[in-house]
Short mmCIF file of C-alpha atoms in Angstrom, two decimals:
data_model
loop_
_atom_site.label_atom_id
_atom_site.label_comp_id
_atom_site.label_asym_id
_atom_site.label_seq_id
_atom_site.Cartn_x
_atom_site.Cartn_y
_atom_site.Cartn_z
CA MET A 276 27.46 0.62 51.71
CA ARG A 277 27.78 -2.29 54.12
CA PHE A 278 27.44 -5.99 53.52
CA ARG A 279 25.37 -8.02 55.96
CA PRO A 280 25.28 -11.83 56.07
CA ASP A 281 21.59 -11.84 55.05
CA VAL A 282 22.13 -9.64 51.98
CA ASP A 283 21.96 -11.23 48.54
CA VAL A 284 25.49 -10.32 47.53
CA GLN A 285 24.84 -11.44 43.97
CA HIS A 286 22.98 -8.17 43.44
CA THR A 287 25.19 -5.58 45.07
CA TYR A 288 25.13 -2.10 43.58
CA VAL A 289 27.87 0.38 44.39
CA ALA A 290 29.67 2.87 42.16
CA PHE A 291 33.43 2.41 42.21
CA ALA A 292 36.69 3.70 40.76
CA ALA A 293 39.20 0.84 41.01
CA THR A 294 42.88 1.78 41.12
CA ALA A 295 45.89 -0.53 40.94
CA ARG A 296 45.97 -0.63 44.73
CA ASP A 297 42.31 -1.63 44.95
CA VAL A 298 42.49 -4.47 42.45
CA THR A 299 45.67 -5.70 44.14
CA LYS A 300 43.84 -5.90 47.47
CA LEU A 301 40.93 -7.82 45.92
CA GLY A 302 43.27 -10.17 44.09
CA GLN A 303 45.24 -10.84 47.25
CA LEU A 304 42.03 -11.45 49.20
CA VAL A 305 40.86 -14.06 46.69
CA GLY A 306 44.38 -15.50 46.76
CA THR A 307 44.07 -16.31 50.46
CA TYR A 308 41.76 -19.18 49.51
CA PRO A 309 43.23 -22.48 48.34
CA GLY A 310 43.39 -23.14 44.62
CA LYS A 311 44.59 -21.52 41.46
CA VAL A 312 43.80 -17.82 41.19
CA THR A 313 42.75 -16.54 37.78
CA VAL A 314 42.26 -12.95 36.68
CA GLU A 315 40.14 -12.15 33.63
CA ALA A 316 39.11 -8.84 32.11
CA ARG A 317 36.23 -8.15 29.75
CA CYS A 318 37.12 -5.25 27.49
CA ARG A 319 35.33 -2.70 25.33
CA ASP A 320 36.53 -4.37 22.12
CA GLY A 321 34.51 -7.46 23.06
CA LEU A 322 37.53 -9.60 23.96
CA LYS A 323 38.24 -11.43 27.20
CA ARG A 324 41.82 -11.14 28.41
CA SER A 325 43.37 -13.49 30.96
CA PHE A 326 46.28 -12.57 33.21
CA GLY A 327 48.50 -15.07 34.98
CA THR A 328 49.40 -12.69 37.81
CA LEU A 329 48.32 -9.38 39.28
CA GLU A 330 51.52 -7.87 37.91
CA GLU A 331 50.43 -8.78 34.37
CA LEU A 332 47.05 -7.15 34.97
CA LEU A 333 48.62 -3.96 36.29
CA GLY A 334 50.93 -3.91 33.27
CA TYR A 335 47.97 -3.87 30.86
CA GLU A 336 47.80 -0.56 28.97
CA ASN A 337 44.01 -0.37 29.20
CA PRO A 338 43.60 1.80 26.07
CA VAL A 339 40.28 3.46 25.22
CA ARG A 340 39.41 1.06 22.38
CA ALA A 341 40.03 -1.96 24.63
CA ALA A 342 39.29 -0.46 28.04
CA ILE A 343 38.40 -2.83 30.86
CA THR A 344 34.65 -2.99 31.49
CA ARG A 345 34.60 -5.93 33.90
CA LEU A 346 37.19 -7.62 36.08
CA GLU A 347 36.93 -11.12 37.54
CA PHE A 348 39.05 -12.67 40.30
CA SER A 349 38.48 -16.34 41.11
CA ALA A 350 40.14 -19.16 43.02
CA ASN A 351 39.34 -22.76 42.06
CA SER A 352 40.43 -25.80 44.04
CA SER A 353 42.16 -28.77 42.40
CA ASP A 354 38.85 -30.64 42.16
CA GLY A 355 37.20 -27.74 40.31
CA LEU A 356 35.31 -26.26 43.26
CA LEU A 357 34.91 -22.48 43.12
CA MET A 358 36.36 -21.27 46.40
CA ALA A 359 36.03 -17.51 45.97
CA GLU A 360 35.08 -15.10 43.22
CA VAL A 361 34.77 -11.33 43.03
CA ILE A 362 33.45 -9.65 39.89
CA LEU A 363 33.64 -5.90 39.38
CA GLY A 364 31.49 -4.51 36.58
CA SER A 365 28.02 -5.17 35.21
CA LEU A 366 27.29 -8.55 33.67
CA GLU A 367 24.84 -6.96 31.28
CA ARG A 368 25.37 -3.75 29.35
CA PHE A 369 22.10 -2.18 30.47
CA ASP A 370 21.94 -3.74 33.93
CA GLU A 371 24.19 -1.51 35.99
CA ALA A 372 22.22 -2.28 39.14
CA LYS A 373 24.29 -5.45 39.55
CA ASN A 374 27.88 -4.38 39.24
CA VAL A 375 29.63 -6.15 42.15
CA TRP A 376 29.21 -9.90 42.44
CA LEU A 377 30.47 -12.39 45.03
CA SER A 378 30.20 -16.15 44.65
CA GLY A 379 31.87 -19.42 45.57
CA LYS A 380 32.31 -21.06 48.95
CA ALA A 381 33.67 -17.83 50.44
CA SER A 382 30.42 -16.00 49.67
CA ASN A 383 28.88 -17.78 52.68
CA GLU A 384 31.47 -16.28 55.04
CA PRO A 385 30.57 -12.97 56.74
CA SER A 386 34.28 -12.20 57.14
CA PHE A 387 34.74 -12.37 53.36
CA HIS A 388 31.81 -9.98 52.86
CA ALA A 389 33.21 -7.60 55.46
CA ARG A 390 36.67 -7.53 53.88
CA VAL A 391 35.26 -6.90 50.40
CA ALA A 392 33.04 -4.15 51.84
CA GLU A 393 36.07 -2.45 53.40
CA ILE A 394 37.89 -2.45 50.07
CA LEU A 395 34.81 -1.18 48.21
CA ASP A 396 34.38 1.65 50.71
CA GLY A 397 37.79 2.92 49.67
CA MET A 398 36.86 2.65 45.99
CA ARG A 399 33.73 4.79 46.08
CA PRO A 400 34.18 8.09 44.22
CA TRP A 401 32.71 11.34 45.51
CA TYR A 402 30.03 11.19 42.80
CA SER A 403 28.82 7.71 43.76
CA ARG A 404 25.29 8.88 44.63
CA ILE A 405 24.94 10.58 41.25
CA ALA A 406 26.33 7.53 39.45
CA LYS A 407 23.70 5.34 41.10
CA LEU A 408 20.88 7.17 39.31
CA HIS A 409 19.59 4.19 37.37
CA VAL A 410 17.37 3.95 34.31
CA SER A 411 14.76 2.04 36.35
CA THR A 412 14.40 5.00 38.73
CA VAL A 413 13.69 7.46 35.93
CA GLY A 414 11.44 4.96 34.18
CA PHE A 415 9.40 4.48 37.36
CA TYR A 416 8.62 8.18 37.69
CA LEU A 417 7.87 8.53 34.00
CA LEU A 418 5.35 5.69 34.19
CA LEU A 419 3.54 7.07 37.25
CA PRO A 420 1.20 9.24 35.14
CA ALA A 421 0.16 6.19 33.10
CA TYR A 422 -0.54 4.34 36.34
CA GLY A 423 -2.70 7.26 37.50
CA VAL A 424 -4.70 7.21 34.26
CA LEU A 425 -5.44 3.50 34.60
CA LYS A 426 -6.16 3.52 38.33
CA TYR A 427 -8.36 6.59 38.56
CA ASN A 428 -9.93 6.39 35.10
CA LEU A 429 -9.17 10.02 34.34
CA HIS A 430 -11.00 12.02 31.73
CA TYR A 431 -9.34 11.80 28.33
CA VAL A 432 -8.40 15.49 28.48
CA ASP A 433 -6.54 14.96 31.77
CA ALA A 434 -5.02 11.78 30.39
CA LEU A 435 -3.76 13.61 27.32
CA ALA A 436 -2.30 16.31 29.54
CA LEU A 437 -0.40 13.71 31.55
CA ILE A 438 0.83 11.97 28.42
CA GLY A 439 1.94 15.32 27.05
CA ALA A 440 3.84 16.03 30.26
CA VAL A 441 5.64 12.71 29.97
CA ALA A 442 6.46 13.45 26.32
CA VAL A 443 7.99 16.76 27.36
CA ILE A 444 9.87 15.46 30.41
CA GLY A 445 10.91 12.12 28.93
CA PRO A 446 13.56 13.18 26.38
CA PRO A 447 15.43 15.47 28.83
CA ALA A 448 15.33 12.70 31.43
CA TRP A 449 16.85 10.16 29.04
CA CYS A 450 19.40 12.76 27.97
CA ALA A 451 20.31 13.27 31.63
CA LEU A 452 20.82 9.53 32.03
CA TRP A 453 23.08 9.46 28.98
CA LEU A 454 25.15 12.30 30.41
CA ARG A 455 25.25 10.50 33.75
CA ARG A 456 26.74 7.43 32.05
CA LEU A 457 29.28 9.64 30.29
CA TRP A 458 30.36 11.87 33.19
CA PHE A 459 29.57 9.75 36.24
CA PRO A 460 30.18 6.10 35.30
CA VAL A 461 29.25 3.37 37.76
CA SER A 462 32.36 1.31 36.98
CA THR A 463 35.77 2.91 36.45
CA PHE A 464 39.02 0.98 36.11
CA ALA A 465 41.80 3.50 36.78
CA ILE A 466 44.56 1.16 35.62
CA GLY A 467 47.19 1.92 33.00
CA GLN A 468 45.90 4.60 30.64
CA GLY A 469 42.60 4.43 32.50
CA LEU A 470 44.21 6.23 35.45
CA GLU A 471 45.11 9.22 33.28
CA ARG A 472 41.62 9.28 31.77
CA HIS A 473 40.11 9.22 35.24
CA LYS A 474 42.27 12.14 36.37
CA ARG A 475 41.44 14.18 33.25
CA GLU A 476 37.72 13.64 33.68
CA LEU A 477 37.56 14.68 37.35
CA PRO A 478 37.51 18.47 36.64
CA ALA A 479 34.70 17.96 34.10
CA ARG A 480 32.67 16.06 36.70
CA TRP A 481 33.14 18.81 39.26
CA LEU A 482 32.15 21.41 36.66
CA ALA A 483 29.04 19.47 35.61
CA THR A 484 27.98 19.12 39.25
CA LEU A 485 28.59 22.80 39.95
CA VAL A 486 26.57 23.89 36.90
CA CYS A 487 23.64 21.65 37.90
CA CYS A 488 23.71 22.99 41.47
CA LEU A 489 23.81 26.61 40.30
CA ARG A 490 20.92 26.07 37.89
CA THR A 491 18.88 24.42 40.64
CA VAL A 492 19.57 27.25 43.08
CA SER A 493 18.73 29.80 40.37
CA LYS A 494 15.36 28.17 39.67
CA VAL A 495 14.52 27.95 43.36
CA THR A 496 15.35 31.60 44.01
CA ARG A 497 13.37 32.75 40.97
CA GLY A 498 10.41 30.58 41.83
#
């Protein structure tokens, strides 16, 4: 993933696993701009937590019940102007396609984009392509049969066959998306207890990937 000056950086989609080192780099980058730097975390328990320094953030336990789901770094000038802001994590629960946001005066600077891109490149986990399987992608393919029925005015028997196929394929597809969210999350904050959780889950992710690959190979060889 590379940022370009003509890209709408408000809608950047990249899977990431942010460690203490990564968030420190982002915080320091935002801190190079004049103004007061603030760090805020949105957590699973619905609360917003503010940290005065990066050290306070890194000292947060990040327990499961109050795990970080979104992290915001911002620098505001004395007159209230937003100089730079980097947000990691989706703004909406079901809108994972927008999980890295840049804004403020710095968002117009290609050098700022390039530096953020360099940091994000180091944050991408090996399963990033799997994690980017989005609900809209599956929904698109599930709706294709309905589009075919409307466009080509198919006989009702053919239409029922297509609808039946969607009914059969749909539940497993949604189940696969649920498992993807569980095993291959788009946003991971490996800070505090989150680092240990991330390490524990890595073998399970490798195993899930291996099983899927073996099943695919088995079906291909049988077919």
